[in-house]
Short mmCIF file of C-alpha atoms (C1' of nucleotides) in Angstrom, two decimals:
data_model
loop_
_atom_site.label_atom_id
_atom_site.label_comp_id
_atom_site.label_asym_id
_atom_site.label_seq_id
_atom_site.Cartn_x
_atom_site.Cartn_y
_atom_site.Cartn_z
CA MET X 1 30.59 -42.78 -29.84
CA GLU X 2 32.37 -45.74 -28.27
CA ALA X 3 33.81 -49.25 -29.28
CA GLY X 4 31.38 -49.70 -32.14
CA GLY X 5 32.15 -51.07 -35.60
CA ARG X 6 33.47 -54.49 -35.69
CA GLU X 7 31.43 -55.61 -32.61
CA SER X 8 28.29 -54.93 -34.58
CA GLY X 9 26.70 -58.45 -34.34
CA ASN X 10 25.49 -59.82 -31.10
CA ALA X 11 27.33 -57.63 -28.68
CA LEU X 12 24.78 -54.85 -28.90
CA LEU X 13 21.67 -56.93 -28.71
CA PHE X 14 21.03 -55.62 -25.34
CA LEU X 15 20.38 -52.21 -26.74
CA THR X 16 17.47 -53.35 -29.24
CA ASP X 17 14.24 -51.62 -28.86
CA GLU X 18 12.65 -54.91 -27.66
CA GLN X 19 15.15 -54.95 -24.86
CA LEU X 20 14.69 -51.33 -24.02
CA ARG X 21 10.93 -51.84 -23.88
CA LYS X 22 11.40 -54.75 -21.38
CA GLY X 23 13.56 -52.53 -19.26
CA ILE X 24 11.07 -49.78 -19.32
CA GLU X 25 8.14 -52.15 -18.38
CA ALA X 26 10.38 -53.68 -15.60
CA MET X 27 10.87 -50.24 -14.38
CA PHE X 28 7.26 -49.47 -14.38
CA PHE X 29 6.22 -52.70 -12.49
CA ALA X 30 9.04 -52.66 -10.17
CA TYR X 31 8.56 -49.17 -9.06
CA ARG X 32 4.99 -50.04 -8.04
CA GLY X 33 6.48 -52.92 -5.90
CA PHE X 34 8.94 -50.57 -4.38
CA THR X 35 6.35 -48.15 -3.08
CA ALA X 36 3.76 -50.86 -2.35
CA ASP X 37 4.56 -51.74 1.18
CA PRO X 38 4.92 -48.15 2.62
CA ASP X 39 1.91 -47.18 0.70
CA ARG X 40 -0.07 -50.00 2.47
CA ILE X 41 1.15 -48.81 5.97
CA LEU X 42 0.34 -44.98 5.04
CA ALA X 43 -3.01 -45.77 3.73
CA ASP X 44 -4.51 -46.37 7.24
CA MET X 45 -3.04 -43.08 8.37
CA ALA X 46 -3.76 -39.47 7.04
CA TYR X 47 -0.42 -39.50 5.27
CA GLY X 48 0.64 -40.32 1.88
CA ARG X 49 3.90 -40.93 -0.30
CA ALA X 50 4.97 -37.39 0.05
CA HIS X 51 4.99 -37.60 3.75
CA HIS X 52 7.11 -40.71 3.56
CA ARG X 53 9.66 -38.94 1.43
CA ALA X 54 9.93 -36.00 3.56
CA LEU X 55 10.37 -38.43 6.62
CA HIS X 56 13.06 -40.41 4.76
CA PHE X 57 15.19 -37.45 3.78
CA ILE X 58 15.01 -35.66 7.19
CA HIS X 59 15.86 -38.90 8.83
CA ARG X 60 18.80 -39.31 6.61
CA SER X 61 20.08 -35.81 6.85
CA PRO X 62 18.94 -34.45 10.21
CA GLY X 63 19.01 -30.78 10.44
CA THR X 64 18.51 -30.25 6.72
CA THR X 65 16.77 -26.95 5.79
CA VAL X 66 13.67 -26.44 3.79
CA ASN X 67 15.29 -25.27 0.63
CA ASN X 68 17.66 -28.34 0.84
CA LEU X 69 14.78 -30.72 1.01
CA LEU X 70 12.95 -28.62 -1.80
CA ALA X 71 15.84 -29.21 -4.07
CA ILE X 72 15.94 -32.97 -3.29
CA LEU X 73 12.35 -33.63 -3.60
CA GLY X 74 11.95 -31.40 -6.64
CA VAL X 75 8.60 -29.94 -5.51
CA THR X 76 7.41 -26.42 -4.93
CA LYS X 77 7.73 -24.99 -1.44
CA GLN X 78 4.11 -24.79 -1.18
CA SER X 79 3.55 -28.51 -1.84
CA LEU X 80 6.18 -29.46 0.57
CA ASN X 81 5.05 -26.84 3.11
CA ARG X 82 1.67 -28.67 3.26
CA VAL X 83 3.36 -31.79 4.20
CA LEU X 84 5.75 -30.38 6.55
CA ARG X 85 3.01 -28.44 8.42
CA ALA X 86 0.96 -31.61 8.94
CA LEU X 87 4.16 -33.47 10.24
CA VAL X 88 5.10 -30.74 12.69
CA GLU X 89 1.44 -30.25 13.78
CA ASP X 90 1.36 -34.10 14.49
CA GLY X 91 4.54 -33.97 16.40
CA LEU X 92 6.66 -36.00 13.90
CA VAL X 93 9.01 -33.42 12.77
CA ARG X 94 10.59 -30.57 14.80
CA ASN X 95 11.58 -27.20 13.43
CA GLU X 96 14.75 -25.29 14.53
CA VAL X 97 15.56 -21.74 13.70
CA GLY X 98 19.12 -21.68 12.11
CA LYS X 99 21.77 -20.36 14.41
CA ARG X 100 23.98 -18.83 11.85
CA ASP X 101 21.16 -17.99 9.54
CA LYS X 102 18.09 -17.25 11.46
CA ARG X 103 15.83 -17.37 8.28
CA GLU X 104 16.63 -21.09 7.77
CA ARG X 105 14.66 -23.84 9.57
CA HIS X 106 16.49 -26.97 10.29
CA LEU X 107 14.28 -30.00 10.22
CA PHE X 108 14.59 -33.07 12.66
CA LEU X 109 12.56 -36.05 13.39
CA THR X 110 10.97 -36.41 16.88
CA GLY X 111 10.83 -39.82 18.63
CA THR X 112 7.40 -40.37 17.06
CA GLY X 113 8.74 -39.29 13.58
CA GLU X 114 11.70 -41.67 13.94
CA ASP X 115 9.30 -44.47 14.91
CA LEU X 116 7.11 -44.08 11.81
CA GLU X 117 10.17 -43.51 9.48
CA ARG X 118 11.59 -46.75 10.74
CA GLN X 119 8.30 -48.59 10.37
CA LEU X 120 8.06 -47.49 6.61
CA SER X 121 11.71 -47.86 5.75
CA ASP X 122 11.94 -51.36 7.33
CA ALA X 123 8.97 -52.40 4.98
CA GLN X 124 10.72 -50.90 2.07
CA ARG X 125 14.12 -52.44 2.97
CA ASP X 126 12.93 -55.78 3.53
CA ARG X 127 11.63 -55.96 0.00
CA MET X 128 14.90 -54.43 -1.23
CA ARG X 129 16.75 -57.01 0.91
CA THR X 130 14.91 -59.74 -0.58
CA ALA X 131 15.14 -58.61 -4.03
CA TYR X 132 18.98 -57.98 -3.58
CA ARG X 133 19.49 -61.48 -2.01
CA ALA X 134 17.60 -63.22 -4.73
CA ALA X 135 19.58 -61.40 -7.39
CA GLY X 136 22.97 -61.62 -5.81
CA PRO X 137 25.72 -59.00 -5.40
CA GLU X 138 26.83 -58.70 -8.99
CA ALA X 139 23.36 -58.20 -10.24
CA VAL X 140 23.04 -55.46 -7.52
CA ALA X 141 26.15 -53.67 -8.60
CA GLY X 142 24.71 -53.73 -12.31
CA PHE X 143 21.35 -52.53 -11.02
CA ARG X 144 23.04 -49.61 -9.20
CA GLN X 145 25.22 -48.67 -12.35
CA VAL X 146 21.99 -48.63 -14.62
CA LEU X 147 20.05 -46.58 -12.29
CA GLU X 148 22.83 -43.84 -11.79
CA ALA X 149 23.13 -43.66 -15.45
CA MET X 150 19.50 -43.17 -15.80
CA MET X 151 19.20 -40.17 -13.51
CA ASP X 152 19.27 -36.54 -14.79
CA ASN X 153 22.36 -34.78 -14.25
CA GLU X 154 20.62 -32.57 -11.92
CA MET X 155 19.42 -35.48 -9.98
CA ARG X 156 22.77 -37.27 -9.91
CA LYS X 157 24.31 -34.23 -8.24
CA ARG X 158 21.75 -34.30 -5.65
CA TYR X 159 22.20 -38.10 -5.24
CA ASP X 160 25.90 -37.87 -5.11
CA ALA X 161 25.69 -35.07 -2.61
CA LEU X 162 23.62 -37.23 -0.32
CA ILE X 163 25.96 -40.18 -0.81
CA GLU X 164 28.99 -38.08 0.33
CA LEU X 165 27.32 -37.33 3.59
CA LYS X 166 27.29 -40.83 4.90
CA GLY X 167 28.37 -42.65 1.95
CA MET G 1 17.43 -68.37 6.73
CA GLU G 2 19.75 -69.50 3.91
CA ALA G 3 23.42 -69.98 3.04
CA GLY G 4 24.50 -67.90 6.05
CA GLY G 5 26.93 -68.99 8.74
CA ARG G 6 30.66 -69.09 7.53
CA GLU G 7 30.31 -66.52 5.05
CA SER G 8 29.12 -63.98 7.49
CA GLY G 9 32.09 -61.59 6.82
CA ASN G 10 32.31 -59.55 3.65
CA ALA G 11 30.21 -61.55 1.29
CA LEU G 12 26.80 -60.04 2.45
CA LEU G 13 28.04 -56.53 2.73
CA PHE G 14 25.63 -55.60 -0.09
CA LEU G 15 22.86 -56.30 2.23
CA THR G 16 23.68 -53.83 4.72
CA ASP G 17 21.04 -51.13 5.61
CA GLU G 18 23.35 -48.42 4.11
CA GLN G 19 23.66 -50.25 0.83
CA LEU G 20 19.79 -50.82 0.96
CA ARG G 21 19.25 -47.16 1.49
CA LYS G 22 21.49 -46.31 -1.27
CA GLY G 23 19.53 -48.56 -3.54
CA ILE G 24 16.25 -47.02 -2.44
CA GLU G 25 17.52 -43.44 -3.02
CA ALA G 26 18.90 -44.60 -6.52
CA MET G 27 15.48 -45.93 -7.32
CA PHE G 28 13.75 -42.88 -6.40
CA PHE G 29 16.06 -40.38 -8.44
CA ALA G 30 16.20 -42.82 -11.20
CA TYR G 31 12.58 -43.09 -11.56
CA ARG G 32 12.34 -39.28 -11.86
CA GLY G 33 14.88 -39.42 -14.67
CA PHE G 34 12.90 -42.38 -16.26
CA THR G 35 9.72 -40.24 -16.47
CA ALA G 36 11.33 -36.84 -17.00
CA ASP G 37 11.55 -36.95 -20.91
CA PRO G 38 7.78 -38.03 -21.52
CA ASP G 39 6.70 -35.57 -18.98
CA ARG G 40 8.26 -32.74 -20.72
CA ILE G 41 6.65 -33.62 -24.00
CA LEU G 42 3.37 -34.04 -22.29
CA ALA G 43 3.50 -30.82 -20.37
CA ASP G 44 2.65 -28.82 -23.51
CA MET G 45 -0.31 -31.00 -24.20
CA ALA G 46 -3.54 -31.77 -22.20
CA TYR G 47 -2.06 -35.18 -21.43
CA GLY G 48 -0.20 -36.58 -18.39
CA ARG G 49 1.56 -39.69 -17.34
CA ALA G 50 -1.64 -41.70 -17.19
CA HIS G 51 -2.16 -41.03 -20.72
CA HIS G 52 1.40 -42.12 -21.78
CA ARG G 53 0.84 -45.42 -19.82
CA ALA G 54 -2.39 -46.16 -21.71
CA LEU G 55 -0.74 -45.23 -25.05
CA HIS G 56 2.21 -47.47 -24.17
CA PHE G 57 0.26 -50.61 -23.28
CA ILE G 58 -2.32 -50.30 -26.12
CA HIS G 59 0.55 -49.84 -28.56
CA ARG G 60 2.34 -52.77 -27.15
CA SER G 61 -0.75 -55.16 -27.10
CA PRO G 62 -3.14 -53.79 -29.75
CA GLY G 63 -6.66 -55.11 -29.38
CA THR G 64 -6.44 -55.32 -25.69
CA THR G 65 -9.67 -54.87 -23.73
CA VAL G 66 -10.40 -52.43 -21.20
CA ASN G 67 -10.39 -55.05 -18.40
CA ASN G 68 -7.04 -56.12 -19.34
CA LEU G 69 -5.61 -52.60 -19.35
CA LEU G 70 -7.22 -52.10 -15.93
CA ALA G 71 -5.33 -55.15 -14.55
CA ILE G 72 -2.05 -53.95 -15.96
CA LEU G 73 -2.27 -50.53 -14.73
CA GLY G 74 -3.87 -51.36 -11.55
CA VAL G 75 -6.15 -48.45 -11.43
CA THR G 76 -9.95 -48.25 -11.10
CA LYS G 77 -12.18 -48.25 -14.26
CA GLN G 78 -13.40 -44.91 -13.49
CA SER G 79 -9.77 -43.53 -13.51
CA LEU G 80 -8.91 -45.26 -16.63
CA ASN G 81 -12.09 -44.28 -18.16
CA ARG G 82 -11.40 -40.53 -17.97
CA VAL G 83 -8.10 -40.97 -19.73
CA LEU G 84 -9.42 -43.42 -22.40
CA ARG G 85 -12.41 -41.01 -23.15
CA ALA G 86 -9.97 -38.09 -23.74
CA LEU G 87 -7.79 -40.21 -26.03
CA VAL G 88 -10.80 -41.60 -28.01
CA GLU G 89 -12.43 -38.16 -28.30
CA ASP G 90 -9.09 -36.83 -29.56
CA GLY G 91 -8.75 -39.50 -32.08
CA LEU G 92 -5.72 -41.26 -30.67
CA VAL G 93 -7.52 -44.31 -29.70
CA ARG G 94 -9.94 -46.55 -31.41
CA ASN G 95 -12.70 -48.66 -29.79
CA GLU G 96 -13.78 -51.86 -31.50
CA VAL G 97 -16.79 -53.94 -30.13
CA GLY G 98 -15.67 -57.67 -29.49
CA LYS G 99 -16.48 -60.29 -32.19
CA ARG G 100 -16.69 -63.20 -29.85
CA ASP G 101 -17.93 -61.36 -26.76
CA LYS G 102 -19.69 -58.12 -27.80
CA ARG G 103 -19.43 -56.66 -24.14
CA GLU G 104 -15.70 -56.18 -24.57
CA ARG G 105 -14.08 -53.23 -26.34
CA HIS G 106 -10.74 -53.83 -28.00
CA LEU G 107 -8.42 -50.93 -27.99
CA PHE G 108 -6.28 -49.76 -30.85
CA LEU G 109 -4.09 -46.70 -31.42
CA THR G 110 -4.93 -44.64 -34.59
CA GLY G 111 -2.24 -43.26 -36.71
CA THR G 112 -2.06 -40.14 -34.66
CA GLY G 113 -1.98 -42.31 -31.55
CA GLU G 114 0.92 -44.20 -33.03
CA ASP G 115 2.67 -40.93 -33.65
CA LEU G 116 2.48 -39.60 -30.22
CA GLU G 117 3.21 -42.97 -28.58
CA ARG G 118 6.29 -43.16 -30.87
CA GLN G 119 7.45 -39.69 -29.81
CA LEU G 120 7.04 -40.54 -26.13
CA SER G 121 8.73 -43.80 -26.22
CA ASP G 122 11.53 -42.47 -28.44
CA ALA G 123 12.48 -40.02 -25.74
CA GLN G 124 12.18 -42.70 -23.01
CA ARG G 125 14.06 -45.28 -24.93
CA ASP G 126 16.88 -42.71 -25.65
CA ARG G 127 17.52 -42.17 -22.13
CA MET G 128 17.35 -45.91 -21.46
CA ARG G 129 19.66 -46.70 -24.40
CA THR G 130 22.26 -44.29 -23.03
CA ALA G 131 22.14 -45.65 -19.70
CA TYR G 132 22.43 -49.15 -20.91
CA ARG G 133 25.35 -48.38 -23.17
CA ALA G 134 27.10 -46.52 -20.25
CA ALA G 135 26.60 -49.53 -17.86
CA GLY G 136 27.23 -52.35 -20.36
CA PRO G 137 25.40 -55.62 -20.82
CA GLU G 138 26.14 -57.42 -17.61
CA ALA G 139 25.00 -54.43 -15.55
CA VAL G 140 21.90 -54.38 -17.71
CA ALA G 141 21.42 -58.16 -16.79
CA GLY G 142 21.76 -57.42 -13.22
CA PHE G 143 19.47 -54.39 -13.35
CA ARG G 144 16.63 -56.67 -14.74
CA GLN G 145 17.17 -59.23 -12.38
CA VAL G 146 16.83 -56.93 -9.35
CA LEU G 147 13.84 -55.14 -10.89
CA GLU G 148 12.06 -58.45 -11.42
CA ALA G 149 12.80 -59.65 -7.93
CA MET G 150 11.38 -56.36 -6.65
CA MET G 151 8.01 -56.66 -8.19
CA ASP G 152 4.79 -57.84 -6.32
CA ASN G 153 3.98 -61.34 -7.31
CA GLU G 154 0.79 -59.95 -8.83
CA MET G 155 2.71 -57.63 -10.87
CA ARG G 156 5.31 -60.17 -11.93
CA LYS G 157 2.58 -62.02 -13.26
CA ARG G 158 1.39 -59.37 -15.36
CA TYR G 159 4.78 -58.52 -16.52
CA ASP G 160 5.52 -62.15 -17.40
CA ALA G 161 2.29 -62.39 -19.34
CA LEU G 162 3.29 -59.26 -21.23
CA ILE G 163 6.80 -60.72 -21.95
CA GLU G 164 5.19 -63.96 -23.47
CA LEU G 165 3.35 -61.95 -26.04
CA LYS G 166 6.23 -60.67 -27.97
CA GLY G 167 9.11 -61.53 -25.64
"C1'" DA U 1 -36.91 -68.88 -19.99
"C1'" DA U 2 -35.50 -66.62 -16.06
"C1'" DT U 3 -31.72 -65.10 -13.51
"C1'" DA U 4 -27.17 -64.23 -12.31
"C1'" DA U 5 -22.73 -62.52 -13.64
"C1'" DT U 6 -19.62 -59.78 -16.60
"C1'" DA U 7 -17.98 -55.79 -19.30
"C1'" DC U 8 -18.31 -51.31 -19.82
"C1'" DG U 9 -19.69 -46.46 -19.28
"C1'" DT U 10 -20.89 -42.60 -16.54
"C1'" DC U 11 -22.22 -39.36 -12.60
"C1'" DA U 12 -21.12 -37.29 -8.19
"C1'" DG U 13 -18.12 -36.42 -4.70
"C1'" DC U 14 -13.64 -36.92 -2.33
"C1'" DT U 15 -8.45 -37.14 -1.47
"C1'" DT U 16 -3.50 -36.52 -2.36
"C1'" DT U 17 -0.20 -34.11 -4.42
"C1'" DG U 18 1.44 -31.41 -7.44
"C1'" DT U 19 0.98 -26.37 -9.74
"C1'" DT U 20 0.69 -20.60 -10.05
"C1'" DG U 21 0.55 -16.36 -8.23
"C1'" DA U 22 0.73 -12.97 -4.72
"C1'" DC U 23 2.11 -11.31 -0.32
"C1'" DA U 24 4.44 -10.49 4.32
"C1'" DT U 25 8.30 -11.50 7.26
"C1'" DT U 26 12.84 -11.95 8.69
"C1'" DC U 27 17.42 -11.50 8.11
"C1'" DC U 28 22.08 -11.55 5.59
"C1'" DA U 29 25.30 -8.79 2.97
"C1'" DA U 30 26.96 -5.37 0.07
"C1'" DT N 1 20.30 1.04 4.53
"C1'" DT N 2 18.45 -1.32 1.17
"C1'" DG N 3 18.14 -5.43 -2.03
"C1'" DG N 4 17.51 -9.88 -2.29
"C1'" DA N 5 17.38 -14.61 -0.20
"C1'" DA N 6 14.79 -17.85 2.89
"C1'" DT N 7 10.59 -19.03 4.68
"C1'" DG N 8 5.59 -19.20 5.42
"C1'" DT N 9 1.03 -18.77 3.98
"C1'" DC N 10 -3.46 -17.69 1.27
"C1'" DA N 11 -6.08 -18.80 -2.68
"C1'" DA N 12 -7.20 -21.15 -6.72
"C1'" DC N 13 -6.70 -24.80 -9.70
"C1'" DA N 14 -5.32 -29.25 -12.15
"C1'" DA N 15 -3.93 -34.27 -12.55
"C1'" DA N 16 -5.05 -38.55 -11.23
"C1'" DG N 17 -6.26 -41.60 -8.14
"C1'" DC N 18 -10.38 -43.38 -5.13
"C1'" DT N 19 -15.52 -45.07 -3.52
"C1'" DG N 20 -20.26 -45.59 -4.19
"C1'" DA N 21 -24.10 -46.01 -7.16
"C1'" DC N 22 -26.58 -46.83 -11.24
"C1'" DG N 23 -27.51 -48.13 -16.11
"C1'" DT N 24 -27.17 -51.19 -20.34
"C1'" DA N 25 -25.65 -54.67 -23.22
"C1'" DT N 26 -24.21 -59.16 -23.38
"C1'" DT N 27 -23.16 -63.72 -21.88
"C1'" DA N 28 -23.39 -67.65 -18.72
"C1'" DT N 29 -25.89 -70.45 -15.69
"C1'" DT N 30 -29.56 -72.65 -13.81
#
DNA sequence: AATAATACGTCAGCTTTGTTGACATTCCAA
DNA sequence: TTGGAATGTCAACAAAGCTGACGTATTATT
């Protein structure tokens, strides 16, 4: 287990079912806030959250392949393909046949794509920044620690891999 | 703005775009982990995440009305009705006409409903507990602080109202 | 007493985003 | 040269959200 034993009294009060339930509900409501601003922007367009996610990760890792994106997003290629096709048709995403492996398509944002991505992530970052500022650096460190511990091993790998790129 | 000025150097490093992006991605991956276990359980049944949410909040506030639940979940009554109808038909949720106001329907879980709810929330709590334990009480406090700061004002009201009940 | 507002249910139709399954193409590598 | 990987695409479907319209109790207001 871990420390345990002697510190049975108050030290573990943060692990009671009540505390866990609060955390679960906080996660639920916070996630809605987390996506609210981009959702509002996207509602006017023909795009949704799935398009936002694609734009985000292409922006973040330019030249990434379809398979990479598939693994990160955790959806089927048919589902992702629908999103990518729309973005390519509308000129937000550019497709480039791989040099080494010509089966692969490397994905890039166009100028227009970068513009929309920036608009969306600005909104999302603004909220995040406000929350971070209100909570302070130590709270933020704790926030990140808990989130990372909450991921699946699979997802933590993907997350870590992303972090390494620019981390 | 706020404090600013003299402490321009390292004190605000946690507010850089890079740090915010990491937080955004951590939130994305963590939320997938957060829902993964209940999702796996529900996949075998004819239910989804929407049913889980309804069960959770009815369990948490027994006797809540449809309108209450609507406000908490933030969906339309048509959408919620589809979910509730299934749960009532399958004998997981019980409907009770209001005493004071006979227009209202008060919602309760049946024994079967409680069983499923427990199964789902046990799975979710287990992951939460493991994450909390790994991160420690101070990290958890920070986690909660940031989440609460991230909610919409609307949602924070709902969240606070819930907390008061049993909190 | 009449009227308005509220709470709830339901029908119909639409959208987004996910899913399977099947199949073709292209290309790398053994 | 052949098997398998990476990609794209078609079709059909499901979950879960949405709008709009309408009906029925019940309560509140005038």
